[in-house]
mmCIF file of C-alpha atoms and ligand atoms in Angstrom:
data_model
loop_
_atom_site.group_PDB
_atom_site.id
_atom_site.type_symbol
_atom_site.label_atom_id
_atom_site.label_comp_id
_atom_site.label_asym_id
_atom_site.label_seq_id
_atom_site.Cartn_x
_atom_site.Cartn_y
_atom_site.Cartn_z
ATOM 1 C CA MET T 6 -74.360 142.035 135.859
ATOM 2 C CA GLN T 7 -72.185 139.503 137.836
ATOM 3 C CA ALA T 8 -68.966 139.271 136.594
ATOM 4 C CA MET T 9 -65.537 137.449 138.636
ATOM 5 C CA LEU T 10 -63.188 140.332 138.955
ATOM 6 C CA LEU T 11 -59.570 140.231 139.899
ATOM 7 C CA THR T 12 -59.275 142.752 142.353
ATOM 8 C CA LYS T 13 -56.289 141.997 143.480
ATOM 9 C CA TYR T 14 -53.498 139.159 142.769
ATOM 10 C CA MET T 15 -54.966 135.683 143.521
ATOM 11 C CA HIS T 16 -57.632 136.976 144.497
ATOM 12 C CA LEU T 17 -61.136 136.839 142.266
ATOM 13 C CA GLU T 18 -64.358 137.248 143.668
ATOM 14 C CA MET T 19 -67.976 137.868 141.861
ATOM 15 C CA VAL T 20 -69.100 140.751 141.894
ATOM 16 C CA GLU T 21 -72.324 143.567 140.120
ATOM 17 C CA MET T 22 -70.908 145.785 137.393
ATOM 18 C CA ALA T 23 -72.154 148.029 135.297
ATOM 19 C CA GLU T 24 -72.999 146.810 131.568
ATOM 20 C CA PRO T 25 -70.368 147.642 129.243
ATOM 21 C CA THR T 26 -70.921 150.230 127.166
ATOM 22 C CA ILE T 27 -70.498 149.976 123.749
ATOM 23 C CA GLY T 28 -69.572 152.064 120.621
ATOM 24 C CA PRO T 29 -70.297 152.579 117.192
ATOM 25 C CA ASP T 30 -68.569 149.035 115.510
ATOM 26 C CA ASP T 31 -69.125 147.243 118.460
ATOM 27 C CA VAL T 32 -71.331 144.214 119.200
ATOM 28 C CA LEU T 33 -72.209 144.025 122.953
ATOM 29 C CA VAL T 34 -72.946 139.419 123.579
ATOM 30 C CA ARG T 35 -74.180 137.948 126.687
ATOM 31 C CA VAL T 36 -72.116 134.776 127.519
ATOM 32 C CA ARG T 37 -72.967 131.829 127.687
ATOM 33 C CA ALA T 38 -69.283 129.929 127.832
ATOM 34 C CA CYS T 39 -65.941 131.448 128.226
ATOM 35 C CA GLY T 40 -62.585 129.411 128.986
ATOM 36 C CA ILE T 41 -59.589 129.540 131.462
ATOM 37 C CA CYS T 42 -57.121 129.522 129.830
ATOM 38 C CA GLY T 43 -53.770 129.454 130.658
ATOM 39 C CA SER T 44 -52.573 132.870 130.334
ATOM 40 C CA ASP T 45 -55.635 133.383 132.971
ATOM 41 C CA VAL T 46 -53.764 131.003 135.408
ATOM 42 C CA HIS T 47 -50.465 132.680 135.116
ATOM 43 C CA GLY T 48 -52.196 136.266 135.262
ATOM 44 C CA LEU T 49 -54.205 135.535 138.735
ATOM 45 C CA ASP T 50 -50.490 136.125 140.325
ATOM 46 C CA GLY T 51 -49.044 138.789 139.458
ATOM 47 C CA SER T 52 -46.193 136.812 137.766
ATOM 48 C CA THR T 53 -46.781 138.250 133.814
ATOM 49 C CA GLY T 54 -47.362 141.738 134.078
ATOM 50 C CA ARG T 55 -50.150 141.783 131.943
ATOM 51 C CA ARG T 56 -53.348 141.505 134.188
ATOM 52 C CA LEU T 57 -53.372 144.249 136.444
ATOM 53 C CA PRO T 58 -55.987 144.311 139.019
ATOM 54 C CA PRO T 59 -59.434 145.320 138.896
ATOM 55 C CA LEU T 60 -59.418 143.390 136.070
ATOM 56 C CA VAL T 61 -62.113 141.205 134.612
ATOM 57 C CA MET T 62 -60.533 138.494 132.270
ATOM 58 C CA GLY T 63 -61.112 135.823 129.847
ATOM 59 C CA HIS T 64 -60.803 135.945 126.127
ATOM 60 C CA GLU T 65 -61.710 132.156 125.208
ATOM 61 C CA ALA T 66 -65.583 132.388 124.369
ATOM 62 C CA ALA T 67 -68.967 132.378 122.475
ATOM 63 C CA GLY T 68 -72.456 134.061 123.345
ATOM 64 C CA GLU T 69 -74.848 135.471 121.988
ATOM 65 C CA VAL T 70 -75.620 139.223 120.589
ATOM 66 C CA VAL T 71 -77.552 142.030 122.643
ATOM 67 C CA GLU T 72 -77.108 145.018 120.605
ATOM 68 C CA CYS T 73 -74.976 146.346 117.856
ATOM 69 C CA GLY T 74 -73.012 149.663 117.302
ATOM 70 C CA ALA T 75 -74.878 151.849 115.740
ATOM 71 C CA ASN T 76 -71.873 150.783 111.810
ATOM 72 C CA VAL T 77 -72.958 146.981 112.590
ATOM 73 C CA THR T 78 -75.891 146.327 110.121
ATOM 74 C CA ASP T 79 -74.987 143.067 109.624
ATOM 75 C CA LEU T 80 -75.619 141.303 112.614
ATOM 76 C CA LYS T 81 -78.954 140.744 115.238
ATOM 77 C CA ALA T 82 -79.870 140.063 118.397
ATOM 78 C CA GLY T 83 -80.015 136.799 118.650
ATOM 79 C CA GLU T 84 -77.367 135.838 117.025
ATOM 80 C CA ARG T 85 -74.890 132.684 117.652
ATOM 81 C CA VAL T 86 -71.419 134.179 117.419
ATOM 82 C CA THR T 87 -67.664 133.788 118.673
ATOM 83 C CA PHE T 88 -64.623 136.214 118.376
ATOM 84 C CA ASP T 89 -61.017 136.515 118.763
ATOM 85 C CA SER T 90 -58.846 137.130 121.736
ATOM 86 C CA THR T 91 -57.014 139.462 119.893
ATOM 87 C CA VAL T 92 -58.893 143.269 118.670
ATOM 88 C CA TYR T 93 -55.982 144.958 116.120
ATOM 89 C CA CYS T 94 -55.841 148.628 115.544
ATOM 90 C CA GLY T 95 -56.739 147.912 111.290
ATOM 91 C CA ARG T 96 -54.666 151.223 110.762
ATOM 92 C CA CYS T 97 -50.929 150.239 111.921
ATOM 93 C CA PHE T 98 -47.829 149.123 109.091
ATOM 94 C CA PHE T 99 -48.341 145.480 109.943
ATOM 95 C CA CYS T 100 -52.098 145.420 109.717
ATOM 96 C CA ALA T 101 -51.955 147.318 106.523
ATOM 97 C CA ARG T 102 -49.700 143.662 105.664
ATOM 98 C CA GLY T 103 -52.324 141.538 106.745
ATOM 99 C CA ASP T 104 -50.646 140.711 109.597
ATOM 100 C CA ILE T 105 -52.482 141.392 111.566
ATOM 101 C CA ASN T 106 -52.130 139.361 114.836
ATOM 102 C CA LEU T 107 -48.727 141.959 114.776
ATOM 103 C CA CYS T 108 -50.349 144.337 114.930
ATOM 104 C CA ASP T 109 -48.408 147.351 116.469
ATOM 105 C CA ASN T 110 -51.829 148.464 118.952
ATOM 106 C CA ARG T 111 -52.541 145.239 119.428
ATOM 107 C CA GLU T 112 -55.171 144.523 122.334
ATOM 108 C CA VAL T 113 -56.815 141.812 124.449
ATOM 109 C CA LEU T 114 -59.884 140.913 126.246
ATOM 110 C CA GLY T 115 -59.183 140.203 129.671
ATOM 111 C CA VAL T 116 -55.857 142.010 129.509
ATOM 112 C CA SER T 117 -54.760 144.879 131.172
ATOM 113 C CA PRO T 118 -50.389 144.877 130.380
ATOM 114 C CA GLY T 119 -50.584 148.445 131.671
ATOM 115 C CA PRO T 120 -50.858 150.951 128.617
ATOM 116 C CA TYR T 121 -54.862 149.324 128.376
ATOM 117 C CA ARG T 122 -57.278 147.773 130.107
ATOM 118 C CA ARG T 123 -59.948 145.845 128.434
ATOM 119 C CA HIS T 124 -62.836 143.722 130.985
ATOM 120 C CA GLY T 125 -63.388 140.556 129.389
ATOM 121 C CA ALA T 126 -66.021 137.316 129.141
ATOM 122 C CA PHE T 127 -65.888 135.968 132.602
ATOM 123 C CA ALA T 128 -69.173 138.388 133.194
ATOM 124 C CA GLU T 129 -72.556 138.054 131.765
ATOM 125 C CA TYR T 130 -71.899 140.720 129.036
ATOM 126 C CA VAL T 131 -68.497 141.628 126.825
ATOM 127 C CA SER T 132 -67.907 144.577 124.737
ATOM 128 C CA VAL T 133 -66.390 143.008 121.020
ATOM 129 C CA PRO T 134 -65.447 145.158 118.304
ATOM 130 C CA ARG T 135 -67.234 143.727 115.154
ATOM 131 C CA ARG T 136 -64.414 142.674 113.226
ATOM 132 C CA ILE T 137 -63.101 140.181 115.521
ATOM 133 C CA MET T 138 -66.058 137.864 115.238
ATOM 134 C CA TYR T 139 -67.633 135.137 113.883
ATOM 135 C CA ARG T 140 -71.237 133.404 113.294
ATOM 136 C CA LEU T 141 -71.246 130.209 114.753
ATOM 137 C CA PRO T 142 -72.653 127.058 113.363
ATOM 138 C CA ASP T 143 -75.680 125.242 114.760
ATOM 139 C CA ASN T 144 -73.646 122.466 115.401
ATOM 140 C CA LEU T 145 -71.440 123.862 117.010
ATOM 141 C CA SER T 146 -72.312 124.521 120.946
ATOM 142 C CA PHE T 147 -71.017 127.287 123.284
ATOM 143 C CA GLU T 148 -68.661 125.487 125.222
ATOM 144 C CA GLN T 149 -67.388 123.937 122.080
ATOM 145 C CA ALA T 150 -66.646 127.520 120.616
ATOM 146 C CA ALA T 151 -65.106 128.798 123.739
ATOM 147 C CA LEU T 152 -61.572 126.225 122.057
ATOM 148 C CA ILE T 153 -61.586 128.119 118.675
ATOM 149 C CA GLU T 154 -58.981 130.671 119.879
ATOM 150 C CA ALA T 155 -56.405 127.377 120.934
ATOM 151 C CA VAL T 156 -57.958 125.615 117.307
ATOM 152 C CA SER T 157 -56.504 128.391 115.483
ATOM 153 C CA VAL T 158 -53.258 128.658 117.296
ATOM 154 C CA GLY T 159 -52.861 124.871 116.071
ATOM 155 C CA VAL T 160 -54.421 125.375 112.815
ATOM 156 C CA HIS T 161 -51.709 128.770 112.396
ATOM 157 C CA ALA T 162 -48.901 127.097 112.885
ATOM 158 C CA VAL T 163 -49.302 124.475 110.675
ATOM 159 C CA ASN T 164 -49.991 126.982 107.986
ATOM 160 C CA LEU T 165 -46.654 128.645 108.606
ATOM 161 C CA THR T 166 -44.963 125.344 108.244
ATOM 162 C CA PRO T 167 -43.995 124.602 105.214
ATOM 163 C CA ILE T 168 -45.934 120.843 104.847
ATOM 164 C CA VAL T 169 -45.864 118.438 101.476
ATOM 165 C CA LEU T 170 -48.333 115.767 101.807
ATOM 166 C CA GLY T 171 -46.763 112.198 102.563
ATOM 167 C CA ASP T 172 -44.643 114.312 105.778
ATOM 168 C CA THR T 173 -43.604 113.327 108.448
ATOM 169 C CA ALA T 174 -44.062 115.723 111.300
ATOM 170 C CA VAL T 175 -43.178 115.436 114.748
ATOM 171 C CA VAL T 176 -45.429 117.365 117.606
ATOM 172 C CA VAL T 177 -43.135 118.752 120.853
ATOM 173 C CA GLY T 178 -45.731 118.506 123.629
ATOM 174 C CA SER T 179 -49.013 116.801 124.582
ATOM 175 C CA GLY T 180 -50.835 119.242 126.363
ATOM 176 C CA MET T 181 -53.814 121.549 124.630
ATOM 177 C CA ILE T 182 -52.367 122.613 121.881
ATOM 178 C CA GLY T 183 -49.971 119.840 121.168
ATOM 179 C CA LEU T 184 -53.250 117.548 120.518
ATOM 180 C CA LEU T 185 -55.102 120.021 118.446
ATOM 181 C CA THR T 186 -51.175 121.208 116.085
ATOM 182 C CA ILE T 187 -51.299 116.683 115.422
ATOM 183 C CA GLN T 188 -55.187 117.569 114.535
ATOM 184 C CA ALA T 189 -54.297 120.165 111.866
ATOM 185 C CA VAL T 190 -51.140 118.870 110.887
ATOM 186 C CA LYS T 191 -52.863 115.713 109.684
ATOM 187 C CA HIS T 192 -55.008 117.299 107.645
ATOM 188 C CA ALA T 193 -52.397 120.121 106.284
ATOM 189 C CA GLY T 194 -51.009 116.288 105.020
ATOM 190 C CA ALA T 195 -48.401 114.705 107.370
ATOM 191 C CA ALA T 196 -48.347 110.992 106.528
ATOM 192 C CA ARG T 197 -46.961 110.497 110.028
ATOM 193 C CA VAL T 198 -46.751 112.358 112.866
ATOM 194 C CA ILE T 199 -44.520 111.769 115.790
ATOM 195 C CA ALA T 200 -45.747 113.061 119.803
ATOM 196 C CA VAL T 201 -42.587 114.160 121.782
ATOM 197 C CA ASP T 202 -43.535 113.761 125.333
ATOM 198 C CA THR T 203 -41.860 113.655 128.624
ATOM 199 C CA VAL T 204 -45.187 112.212 129.877
ATOM 200 C CA ASP T 205 -46.551 108.729 129.518
ATOM 201 C CA ASP T 206 -49.868 109.570 130.540
ATOM 202 C CA ARG T 207 -50.023 112.090 127.747
ATOM 203 C CA LEU T 208 -48.390 109.973 125.570
ATOM 204 C CA VAL T 209 -51.183 108.145 125.691
ATOM 205 C CA ARG T 210 -54.536 110.457 124.169
ATOM 206 C CA VAL T 211 -51.854 111.854 120.801
ATOM 207 C CA LYS T 212 -53.551 108.628 119.410
ATOM 208 C CA GLU T 213 -57.183 109.355 118.511
ATOM 209 C CA PRO T 214 -56.405 112.913 117.368
ATOM 210 C CA GLY T 215 -53.907 110.702 114.640
ATOM 211 C CA ALA T 216 -50.538 110.751 115.935
ATOM 212 C CA THR T 217 -48.959 107.917 114.494
ATOM 213 C CA ASP T 218 -45.998 106.800 116.938
ATOM 214 C CA THR T 219 -44.447 108.673 120.625
ATOM 215 C CA VAL T 220 -42.016 109.130 121.901
ATOM 216 C CA ASN T 221 -40.561 109.945 125.320
ATOM 217 C CA PRO T 222 -37.635 111.506 126.066
ATOM 218 C CA LYS T 223 -37.398 110.745 129.171
ATOM 219 C CA SER T 224 -37.381 106.774 128.640
ATOM 220 C CA THR T 225 -35.639 106.626 124.999
ATOM 221 C CA ASP T 226 -32.845 108.658 122.583
ATOM 222 C CA ALA T 227 -35.816 111.130 121.406
ATOM 223 C CA VAL T 228 -33.424 112.424 118.714
ATOM 224 C CA GLU T 229 -32.295 108.302 117.203
ATOM 225 C CA ALA T 230 -35.843 107.155 117.633
ATOM 226 C CA ILE T 231 -37.374 109.989 115.632
ATOM 227 C CA LYS T 232 -34.350 108.430 112.846
ATOM 228 C CA ALA T 233 -35.207 104.967 112.757
ATOM 229 C CA LEU T 234 -39.598 105.952 112.264
ATOM 230 C CA THR T 235 -37.924 108.425 109.288
ATOM 231 C CA GLY T 236 -34.614 106.219 107.432
ATOM 232 C CA GLY T 237 -32.315 107.639 109.166
ATOM 233 C CA HIS T 238 -33.213 111.301 107.644
ATOM 234 C CA GLY T 239 -35.319 112.790 110.442
ATOM 235 C CA ALA T 240 -38.680 114.401 110.279
ATOM 236 C CA ALA T 241 -38.967 116.997 107.090
ATOM 237 C CA VAL T 242 -41.431 119.647 110.473
ATOM 238 C CA ALA T 243 -41.266 119.951 113.899
ATOM 239 C CA LEU T 244 -44.096 121.875 115.643
ATOM 240 C CA GLU T 245 -43.224 122.510 119.310
ATOM 241 C CA CYS T 246 -46.118 123.069 121.443
ATOM 242 C CA VAL T 247 -43.946 123.722 125.176
ATOM 243 C CA GLY T 248 -41.345 125.903 125.194
ATOM 244 C CA ALA T 249 -38.478 125.194 126.474
ATOM 245 C CA THR T 250 -34.445 124.665 125.418
ATOM 246 C CA GLU T 251 -34.823 120.898 126.338
ATOM 247 C CA PRO T 252 -37.953 120.297 123.990
ATOM 248 C CA ILE T 253 -36.673 123.066 121.661
ATOM 249 C CA GLN T 254 -33.303 121.289 120.956
ATOM 250 C CA THR T 255 -35.322 118.463 120.814
ATOM 251 C CA ALA T 256 -37.148 119.676 117.846
ATOM 252 C CA ILE T 257 -34.478 120.700 115.526
ATOM 253 C CA ALA T 258 -32.536 117.876 116.771
ATOM 254 C CA SER T 259 -35.500 115.435 115.157
ATOM 255 C CA VAL T 260 -35.960 117.579 111.908
ATOM 256 C CA ARG T 261 -33.786 116.543 108.735
ATOM 257 C CA LYS T 262 -30.775 118.814 106.612
ATOM 258 C CA GLY T 263 -33.318 121.582 105.549
ATOM 259 C CA GLY T 264 -36.293 121.338 107.607
ATOM 260 C CA THR T 265 -38.625 123.313 109.489
ATOM 261 C CA VAL T 266 -38.951 123.556 113.051
ATOM 262 C CA THR T 267 -41.911 126.343 114.253
ATOM 263 C CA LEU T 268 -42.353 127.684 117.163
ATOM 264 C CA VAL T 269 -45.392 127.617 119.148
ATOM 265 C CA GLY T 270 -44.328 127.046 123.302
ATOM 266 C CA ASN T 271 -43.565 130.052 124.570
ATOM 267 C CA ILE T 272 -43.187 129.549 128.545
ATOM 268 C CA SER T 273 -39.228 130.849 128.690
ATOM 269 C CA PRO T 274 -38.482 134.382 127.798
ATOM 270 C CA GLU T 275 -35.287 132.033 126.819
ATOM 271 C CA ILE T 276 -33.454 129.099 125.706
ATOM 272 C CA THR T 277 -29.794 128.057 124.574
ATOM 273 C CA LEU T 278 -29.550 127.680 120.828
ATOM 274 C CA PRO T 279 -27.911 124.893 119.119
ATOM 275 C CA LEU T 280 -26.831 127.105 116.933
ATOM 276 C CA GLN T 281 -24.579 124.832 114.881
ATOM 277 C CA SER T 282 -27.134 122.705 114.014
ATOM 278 C CA VAL T 283 -29.604 124.979 112.719
ATOM 279 C CA VAL T 284 -26.451 126.963 110.311
ATOM 280 C CA SER T 285 -25.138 124.129 109.283
ATOM 281 C CA ARG T 286 -27.643 121.652 108.457
ATOM 282 C CA GLN T 287 -29.905 124.567 106.587
ATOM 283 C CA ILE T 288 -32.603 124.470 109.260
ATOM 284 C CA ARG T 289 -35.512 127.191 109.428
ATOM 285 C CA VAL T 290 -36.704 128.134 112.321
ATOM 286 C CA GLN T 291 -39.745 130.229 113.347
ATOM 287 C CA GLY T 292 -42.485 131.744 115.300
ATOM 288 C CA SER T 293 -46.254 131.015 115.725
ATOM 289 C CA CYS T 294 -47.802 134.091 117.148
ATOM 290 C CA ALA T 295 -51.471 133.097 117.959
ATOM 291 C CA SER T 296 -53.260 133.421 114.430
ATOM 292 C CA ASN T 297 -54.075 135.447 111.939
ATOM 293 C CA GLY T 298 -57.729 135.144 110.070
ATOM 294 C CA GLU T 299 -57.681 131.228 110.571
ATOM 295 C CA TYR T 300 -60.541 131.933 112.884
ATOM 296 C CA PRO T 301 -62.667 131.357 110.133
ATOM 297 C CA ALA T 302 -60.557 127.276 108.578
ATOM 298 C CA SER T 303 -60.529 126.488 112.391
ATOM 299 C CA ILE T 304 -64.571 127.350 112.588
ATOM 300 C CA ASP T 305 -65.198 125.061 109.151
ATOM 301 C CA LEU T 306 -62.935 122.237 110.978
ATOM 302 C CA MET T 307 -64.407 121.810 114.163
ATOM 303 C CA SER T 308 -67.929 122.080 112.625
ATOM 304 C CA SER T 309 -66.934 119.330 109.829
ATOM 305 C CA GLY T 310 -65.604 117.396 112.391
ATOM 306 C CA ALA T 311 -61.643 116.994 110.868
ATOM 307 C CA ILE T 312 -61.189 118.720 114.536
ATOM 308 C CA LYS T 313 -62.379 117.217 117.781
ATOM 309 C CA VAL T 314 -61.874 119.531 120.834
ATOM 310 C CA ASP T 315 -64.914 117.440 123.348
ATOM 311 C CA THR T 316 -61.796 115.516 125.356
ATOM 312 C CA MET T 317 -59.880 118.273 125.537
ATOM 313 C CA ILE T 318 -63.445 119.598 127.769
ATOM 314 C CA SER T 319 -62.162 118.641 131.622
ATOM 315 C CA ALA T 320 -65.173 120.752 133.110
ATOM 316 C CA VAL T 321 -68.538 123.271 132.329
ATOM 317 C CA ALA T 322 -69.168 124.826 136.122
ATOM 318 C CA PRO T 323 -70.919 128.296 136.653
ATOM 319 C CA LEU T 324 -69.312 131.145 136.771
ATOM 320 C CA ALA T 325 -69.510 131.602 140.475
ATOM 321 C CA GLU T 326 -67.516 128.657 141.230
ATOM 322 C CA GLY T 327 -64.731 130.547 138.867
ATOM 323 C CA PRO T 328 -62.704 131.022 141.479
ATOM 324 C CA SER T 329 -62.431 127.923 142.888
ATOM 325 C CA TRP T 330 -61.971 126.853 139.447
ATOM 326 C CA PHE T 331 -59.257 129.133 139.135
ATOM 327 C CA ASP T 332 -57.374 128.332 142.374
ATOM 328 C CA ARG T 333 -57.316 124.122 141.158
ATOM 329 C CA LEU T 334 -55.504 124.992 137.889
ATOM 330 C CA TYR T 335 -52.971 127.294 139.656
ATOM 331 C CA ARG T 336 -52.073 124.160 141.823
ATOM 332 C CA HIS T 337 -51.183 122.121 138.040
ATOM 333 C CA GLU T 338 -54.322 119.698 139.563
ATOM 334 C CA PRO T 339 -53.697 116.690 137.498
ATOM 335 C CA GLY T 340 -55.871 115.583 134.940
ATOM 336 C CA LEU T 341 -57.331 119.279 134.048
ATOM 337 C CA MET T 342 -56.707 120.553 130.422
ATOM 338 C CA LYS T 343 -59.688 122.929 129.693
ATOM 339 C CA VAL T 344 -62.328 124.110 131.928
ATOM 340 C CA ILE T 345 -65.673 126.859 130.721
ATOM 341 C CA LEU T 346 -66.641 128.706 132.999
ATOM 342 C CA ARG T 347 -71.024 129.931 132.208
ATOM 343 C CA PRO T 348 -72.233 133.147 133.052
ATOM 344 C CA GLY T 349 -76.061 132.987 134.185
ATOM 345 C CA ALA T 350 -76.300 129.449 134.733
HETATM 346 ZN ZN1 ZN N 23 -56.240 131.838 125.482
HETATM 347 ZN ZN1 ZN N 24 -52.349 146.813 113.388
#
């Protein structure tokens, strides 16, 4: 099969590879669409240590069932499917608790951090365990389905966040995850959603997904502006989708006493935490990792039109053009959000 292989850091190459073999609980999928994730772009230069070459990356994908392992009896060839990126073990302490996103033996498709190497979906075929696979409704395209993983990240973060109908929510960061989180928090009952971003061009696009107000901390005192919009108290909750000291401090300062800050962004390994503000105002600060069973809900939200992803798809291109799209994303070409590659196209 044709695959896009990371042969060494900063070098992606289209190669001919053997089709993956499947175990009894696996399904062989013909990949129809696979999104380029930010983590794949970061993985390109080896800085994350999670994509040791040689590796076929790609974990945001959808396609058609080709063949099922002996134990897989409920799917047949030709069915349209998508799958989670995280392969949980189903046996560890955390899996037994239902926290499959926190699995001790978690593996991610298209990742090779050392202890394991799982080739991903930038290829014509990929082998995926049945237990992380979901059928696609007819009204979702393969390209839209390639964004379900990102949607599930926003849905999970909102599910962890205590929101009461009519609350005000602050969403810091208006990148793709921010835009999806805005939509999710709106559907969770937030009457007012305040989008915070330091780039005005990004704040232009937050209204359509459902933000009611925008604040740019570069040009205004964000905390004062948010207080002014919330009767002087601050917002009930904030969801932080950047992952650095300044935006996290903004998120913490933007919630009212007793409020909750959910951290989704994950760029800086360490940040400066305003401890006294958190403790003395009794703020709950919590992390949100990937998703935990939110795939079916995310699919339903997209299928019903409650969460829309089309405007986030910047380009759909044949897999063979993948290396050049990676290059453009790596160089932070302005305006690019999700790029989707189509094997066999
Ligand atoms: Zn991803
Ligand atoms: Zn486990």
